[in-house]
């Protein structure tokens, strides 16, 4: 009887393997105790039985098996042959040290690479100087080959920001409005897709996007800051403080007009605001603005409060730099203390407002711009002395910007118009030496705000005539305005006659038969005769009809007088006195109104009236004495 098998496993587990005498040549002799030999013999026997019954030995081809050890051995042998051949082709060198240094490690390099290296090493000094000049040009590259202008309004643009991705721009002005610009959705007309007034009757002083770009901080002349989303809907409004409390730490919010603000570059839910009440307050977005998170009290040298007019976070979001109205710079680190500044410079500028303060993208540099017509660069490691300084930079607005380029090799600042000047400029300086690299005219008004976006490689400038000027390079600038200027504006064509689909039924009954379509001109002429389709106004009327009265009067009283009060029409041109005297004789002969009413009660006349002479005489009391 044949044994029952499940695949390759036999059912007789308890039986010992019996010796099987192999048949055939010596190559077919297999170890009797090996399970592989037993399986092979069983497969052969089963295959022979199948061939006798069905005429075939197997169904399809047997799956190919792979030996990993054998494959690894072949790969190692091939690698040794390639390496040996490369060493044989390598030229013999003079010294053993050089050969050990240039020994090939890993797969061989293509033959072009050593040649290229040799060519690079054999360049002359002139080519080295040219490469240095190219590196310097790339380091001080300014995208100014092309420019375009976006119209915000008619007043100065005092706030400007671009989201981190470079998809949208927001601009604010002293006309209380904030405009949103979407580069992907604009065409060559460069029109904003939304304009709103987040804070009524308060100029916009600063705008700043969050680190994720989904929230926008609005700093206005009011004491309450607002946070809106990308579409302009309000998400948060900070609480207003009590102005009758002198200790600013005991109030929940600001008590005076806001001056500046910024989002934390690391924590997207944290932002700070500064106010004229002399405080800097940090807020938590998820705290719903009901109370500030932390508070800083800026003090002058005499101990009195001073307003922080410019503020910013460092790149790690741990240090806050404040530029105050007395010309001082104060650095606050919340990790240490919020009672006293970590470091400060009392007389960094003259005692006027600092309009801008900015940290460098990489390193420990701080750039400040003041209304004393100076711009200064500071090193945080040696904070007591200024590194570089430039003067004669006139600024009319207290939000005039000074910024670093994306690679920190250039600093740029805006220039306002002096008396007699006609063009507002932007000056670009070398960060290392503060040498003037370039002066770019912007517009026939003041240059106020600057934003140099690192991803777009484009420069946006807010001007005093209500425009946002954008400078870019066609080859090196990406997305942004370059997406808009190539889109042609197509005017929408509005058809006067809206055609509807017509169903042609030639054999329909006359009741359901539709008229044949006429030309559009004839159809318009026919519709013009129809008072309903043409919306003809009501024609003038000569008498009252349809609830309306004639042109003689439009009030109810005039209607009553004209139709009910008078039985006979009286011409308006007739003299009223003549119209009454016409009935005088008839009234005297046939009294109708007055005489019959008093006929019974009227007293009888006893004495006739005195003559005219007697009436003219004066009484005795009025006669003059002789």
Coordinates of C-alpha atoms in Angstrom, one line a residue, residues 230-562:
X230 CA -5.0 83.8 5.1
X231 CA -8.4 84.9 3.8
X232 CA -8.8 87.8 6.2
X233 CA -11.2 86.3 8.7
X234 CA -10.5 87.3 12.3
X235 CA -9.2 84.5 14.6
X236 CA -8.0 86.4 17.7
X237 CA -8.1 89.8 19.3
X238 CA -6.1 90.6 22.3
X239 CA -7.7 92.0 25.4
X240 CA -7.6 95.8 26.2
X241 CA -5.9 96.8 29.4
X242 CA -7.2 99.1 32.2
X243 CA -5.8 102.5 31.7
X244 CA -6.4 103.5 35.3
X245 CA -3.9 101.0 36.7
X246 CA -0.4 102.3 36.9
X247 CA 1.3 99.0 37.3
X248 CA 1.4 97.6 33.7
X249 CA 2.0 94.0 35.0
X250 CA -1.4 94.0 36.7
X251 CA -3.3 94.8 33.5
X252 CA -4.2 92.0 31.1
X253 CA -3.4 94.0 27.9
X254 CA -2.0 97.1 26.5
X255 CA -3.4 100.5 27.5
X256 CA -2.0 102.6 24.7
X257 CA -1.5 102.5 20.9
X258 CA 0.5 99.6 19.5
X259 CA 3.9 100.2 17.8
X260 CA 5.3 96.9 16.6
X261 CA 4.9 93.1 16.7
X262 CA 6.1 89.8 15.4
X263 CA 5.5 86.1 15.4
X264 CA 7.9 83.7 17.0
X265 CA 9.9 82.0 14.2
X266 CA 10.0 78.7 16.1
X267 CA 6.8 78.5 18.1
X268 CA 3.9 79.2 15.7
X269 CA 1.4 79.9 18.4
X270 CA 3.4 82.7 20.2
X271 CA 3.7 86.3 19.2
X272 CA 4.7 89.6 20.8
X273 CA 3.4 93.2 20.7
X274 CA 4.9 96.5 21.8
X275 CA 3.0 99.6 22.9
X276 CA 3.4 103.2 23.9
X277 CA 2.7 102.2 27.5
X278 CA 6.3 101.0 27.6
X279 CA 5.7 97.3 27.7
X280 CA 6.4 94.3 25.5
X281 CA 3.9 91.5 25.9
X282 CA 4.0 88.0 24.6
X283 CA 0.8 86.1 23.8
X284 CA -0.3 82.6 23.2
X285 CA -2.6 82.1 20.3
X286 CA -4.5 79.2 21.9
X287 CA -5.0 81.4 25.0
X288 CA -7.6 83.4 23.0
X289 CA -5.9 86.7 23.9
X290 CA -7.5 86.9 27.3
X291 CA -4.2 87.6 29.1
X292 CA -0.6 88.1 28.2
X293 CA 1.9 85.3 28.6
X294 CA 4.9 87.3 29.7
X295 CA 5.6 91.0 30.1
X296 CA 8.7 93.2 29.7
X297 CA 8.9 96.8 31.1
X298 CA 11.4 98.9 29.1
X299 CA 13.0 101.6 31.2
X300 CA 15.1 104.6 30.3
X301 CA 18.3 105.5 32.0
X302 CA 16.5 107.7 34.5
X303 CA 14.2 104.9 35.5
X304 CA 11.1 106.1 33.6
X305 CA 9.3 104.0 31.1
X306 CA 10.2 104.2 27.5
X307 CA 8.3 103.0 24.4
X308 CA 9.9 100.1 22.4
X309 CA 9.4 101.3 18.8
X310 CA 11.0 98.3 17.1
X311 CA 11.1 94.6 18.2
X312 CA 12.2 91.3 16.8
X313 CA 13.0 87.7 17.7
X314 CA 16.3 86.1 17.1
X315 CA 16.4 83.0 14.7
X316 CA 16.0 80.6 17.6
X317 CA 13.0 82.5 19.0
X318 CA 14.6 82.7 22.5
X319 CA 16.0 86.3 22.6
X320 CA 14.0 89.5 22.0
X321 CA 15.7 92.7 20.8
X322 CA 14.0 96.0 21.4
X323 CA 14.8 99.4 19.9
X324 CA 13.4 102.1 22.1
X325 CA 12.4 105.7 21.6
X326 CA 15.3 107.0 23.6
X327 CA 17.8 105.5 21.2
X328 CA 18.7 102.5 23.4
X329 CA 18.9 98.8 22.4
X330 CA 17.8 96.2 24.9
X331 CA 18.1 92.4 24.6
X332 CA 15.8 90.3 26.7
X333 CA 16.2 86.6 27.4
X334 CA 13.2 84.9 29.0
X335 CA 15.4 81.9 29.9
X336 CA 17.2 84.1 32.4
X337 CA 14.9 86.9 33.7
X338 CA 12.2 89.2 32.5
X339 CA 13.0 91.9 35.2
X340 CA 16.2 93.3 33.7
X341 CA 17.6 93.0 30.2
X342 CA 20.3 90.5 29.5
X343 CA 22.4 93.2 27.7
X344 CA 21.7 96.7 26.6
X345 CA 23.3 99.8 25.1
X346 CA 21.9 103.1 26.4
X347 CA 23.3 105.4 23.7
X348 CA 23.3 103.3 20.7
X349 CA 21.6 106.1 18.7
X350 CA 20.5 109.6 19.4
X351 CA 17.4 110.0 21.6
X352 CA 15.0 109.5 18.8
X353 CA 12.9 106.5 17.7
X354 CA 14.6 103.4 16.3
X355 CA 12.5 102.5 13.3
X356 CA 13.9 99.0 12.6
X357 CA 15.9 96.2 14.2
X358 CA 16.9 92.9 12.7
X359 CA 19.0 89.8 13.5
X360 CA 21.2 88.3 10.8
X361 CA 20.1 85.0 9.4
X362 CA 23.4 83.2 10.4
X363 CA 25.7 84.5 13.1
X364 CA 25.6 87.0 15.8
X365 CA 25.0 90.3 14.0
X366 CA 22.3 92.9 14.8
X367 CA 21.3 95.7 12.4
X368 CA 19.5 98.9 13.6
X369 CA 18.0 101.9 11.8
X370 CA 17.1 105.1 13.5
X371 CA 15.4 108.4 12.7
X372 CA 18.7 110.1 13.5
X373 CA 19.7 109.3 9.8
X374 CA 22.1 106.5 10.8
X375 CA 22.3 102.7 10.3
X376 CA 24.5 100.6 12.5
X377 CA 25.8 97.0 12.7
X378 CA 26.4 95.4 16.1
X379 CA 28.2 92.2 17.1
X380 CA 26.4 90.4 19.9
X381 CA 29.7 89.0 21.2
X382 CA 31.2 92.5 21.6
X383 CA 28.0 94.4 22.1
X384 CA 29.3 97.6 23.6
X385 CA 31.0 98.9 20.4
X386 CA 29.6 99.4 17.0
X387 CA 31.1 97.4 14.1
X388 CA 30.0 99.5 11.2
X389 CA 28.0 102.7 10.8
X390 CA 26.7 104.8 7.9
X391 CA 25.0 108.2 8.1
X392 CA 23.0 110.7 6.1
X393 CA 20.1 108.3 5.6
X394 CA 17.0 110.4 5.8
X395 CA 13.9 108.7 7.1
X396 CA 10.5 110.4 7.4
X397 CA 8.4 107.4 8.6
X398 CA 9.0 105.7 12.0
X399 CA 8.6 102.3 10.3
X400 CA 11.5 102.7 7.8
X401 CA 13.2 99.4 7.2
X402 CA 16.8 98.1 7.3
X403 CA 17.3 94.4 6.5
X404 CA 19.9 91.7 5.7
X405 CA 20.1 89.9 2.4
X406 CA 19.3 86.1 2.5
X407 CA 23.1 85.3 2.6
X408 CA 23.9 88.1 5.1
X409 CA 26.5 89.6 2.7
X410 CA 24.4 92.7 2.0
X411 CA 22.4 95.1 4.1
X412 CA 19.7 97.3 2.5
X413 CA 17.8 100.3 3.8
X414 CA 15.1 102.6 2.5
X415 CA 15.5 106.3 1.9
X416 CA 12.9 109.0 2.2
X417 CA 12.7 112.2 0.1
X418 CA 14.5 115.2 1.3
X419 CA 13.3 118.7 0.4
X420 CA 14.0 119.2 -3.3
X421 CA 14.6 115.5 -4.1
X422 CA 12.4 113.7 -6.6
X423 CA 13.2 110.0 -6.2
X424 CA 13.1 107.7 -3.2
X425 CA 16.0 105.2 -3.2
X426 CA 17.2 101.9 -1.7
X427 CA 20.8 101.8 -0.7
X428 CA 22.7 98.4 -0.6
X429 CA 25.9 98.1 1.5
X430 CA 28.5 95.4 2.0
X431 CA 28.0 93.9 5.4
X432 CA 31.8 93.5 6.1
X433 CA 32.9 97.1 5.2
X434 CA 29.6 99.0 4.8
X435 CA 30.8 100.3 1.4
X436 CA 28.0 101.4 -0.9
X437 CA 27.4 98.7 -3.5
X438 CA 24.3 100.1 -5.3
X439 CA 21.7 102.8 -5.1
X440 CA 18.4 101.8 -6.8
X441 CA 15.7 104.4 -7.5
X442 CA 12.2 103.1 -6.5
X443 CA 9.6 105.7 -7.2
X444 CA 8.8 109.4 -7.1
X445 CA 8.0 109.1 -3.4
X446 CA 9.4 107.8 -0.2
X447 CA 10.7 104.3 0.2
X448 CA 9.5 102.9 3.5
X449 CA 9.3 99.1 3.9
X450 CA 11.6 96.4 2.4
X451 CA 11.2 92.6 2.2
X452 CA 13.8 90.5 0.6
X453 CA 12.4 87.0 0.4
X454 CA 15.0 84.2 0.5
X455 CA 13.0 81.6 -1.4
X456 CA 11.7 83.8 -4.2
X457 CA 14.9 85.9 -4.4
X458 CA 12.7 89.0 -5.0
X459 CA 12.7 92.4 -3.2
X460 CA 9.4 94.1 -2.3
X461 CA 9.3 97.8 -1.4
X462 CA 6.4 99.8 0.0
X463 CA 6.4 103.4 -1.2
X464 CA 4.8 106.6 0.0
X465 CA 2.5 106.9 -3.0
X466 CA 0.5 103.7 -2.2
X467 CA 2.4 101.3 -4.5
X468 CA 4.3 98.0 -3.8
X469 CA 7.3 97.9 -6.0
X470 CA 8.8 94.4 -6.8
X471 CA 12.3 93.9 -8.1
X472 CA 13.3 90.5 -9.5
X473 CA 15.7 88.7 -11.9
X474 CA 14.2 86.6 -14.8
X475 CA 17.0 83.9 -14.5
X476 CA 17.5 83.6 -10.7
X477 CA 14.1 84.6 -9.2
X478 CA 11.6 81.8 -8.7
X479 CA 7.8 82.0 -8.7
X480 CA 6.3 85.1 -7.0
X481 CA 5.8 88.0 -9.4
X482 CA 7.4 86.0 -12.3
X483 CA 4.2 83.9 -12.4
X484 CA 2.0 87.0 -12.8
X485 CA 3.8 89.1 -15.4
X486 CA 3.6 86.4 -18.0
X487 CA -0.1 86.0 -17.7
X488 CA -2.1 88.2 -20.1
X489 CA -5.2 89.7 -18.9
X490 CA -8.3 88.6 -20.8
X491 CA -11.4 90.7 -20.7
X492 CA -14.5 88.8 -20.0
X493 CA -17.0 88.9 -22.9
X494 CA -20.5 89.3 -21.7
X495 CA -23.1 88.4 -24.3
X496 CA -26.2 90.6 -24.4
X497 CA -28.5 87.9 -25.6
X498 CA -28.4 84.6 -23.7
X499 CA -29.3 81.8 -26.1
X500 CA -31.1 78.8 -24.9
X501 CA -31.2 75.4 -26.5
X502 CA -34.0 75.0 -29.1
X503 CA -35.8 71.7 -29.7
X504 CA -37.0 71.4 -33.3
X505 CA -40.4 69.7 -33.6
X506 CA -41.7 70.3 -37.1
X507 CA -44.9 68.1 -36.7
X508 CA -46.0 69.5 -33.3
X509 CA -49.4 70.9 -32.8
X510 CA -49.9 74.6 -33.2
X511 CA -50.3 75.0 -29.5
X512 CA -46.9 73.6 -28.7
X513 CA -45.1 74.7 -31.8
X514 CA -42.1 77.0 -31.3
X515 CA -41.3 79.9 -33.5
X516 CA -38.3 79.6 -35.7
X517 CA -35.2 81.3 -34.3
X518 CA -34.5 84.7 -35.8
X519 CA -31.3 86.5 -35.9
X520 CA -30.0 88.2 -32.8
X521 CA -30.7 91.7 -34.2
X522 CA -34.3 90.9 -35.1
X523 CA -34.8 89.2 -31.7
X524 CA -33.5 92.3 -29.9
X525 CA -35.8 94.5 -31.9
X526 CA -38.7 92.3 -31.0
X527 CA -37.8 92.2 -27.3
X528 CA -37.5 96.0 -27.4
X529 CA -41.1 96.4 -28.3
X530 CA -42.1 94.1 -25.4
X531 CA -42.4 96.4 -22.3
X532 CA -41.8 93.5 -19.9
X533 CA -38.5 92.2 -21.6
X534 CA -37.2 95.7 -22.2
X535 CA -38.1 96.8 -18.7
X536 CA -39.7 100.0 -20.0
X537 CA -40.3 102.6 -17.3
X538 CA -43.8 103.8 -16.5
X539 CA -45.1 106.4 -18.9
X540 CA -46.2 109.8 -17.6
X541 CA -50.0 110.0 -16.7
X542 CA -52.5 112.7 -17.0
X543 CA -55.0 111.4 -14.4
X544 CA -54.9 109.1 -11.5
X545 CA -54.7 105.4 -12.4
X546 CA -53.3 102.3 -10.9
X547 CA -52.8 103.8 -7.5
X548 CA -50.8 106.8 -8.9
X549 CA -51.9 110.4 -9.2
X550 CA -51.3 112.9 -12.0
X551 CA -48.5 115.4 -12.1
X552 CA -50.5 118.1 -10.4
X553 CA -49.6 116.6 -7.0
X554 CA -48.2 113.5 -5.5
X555 CA -49.6 113.7 -2.0
X556 CA -52.9 112.6 -0.5
X557 CA -53.9 116.2 0.4
X558 CA -53.4 117.4 -3.1
X559 CA -55.4 114.5 -4.4
X560 CA -58.3 115.3 -2.0
X561 CA -58.3 119.0 -2.8
X562 CA -58.3 118.4 -6.5

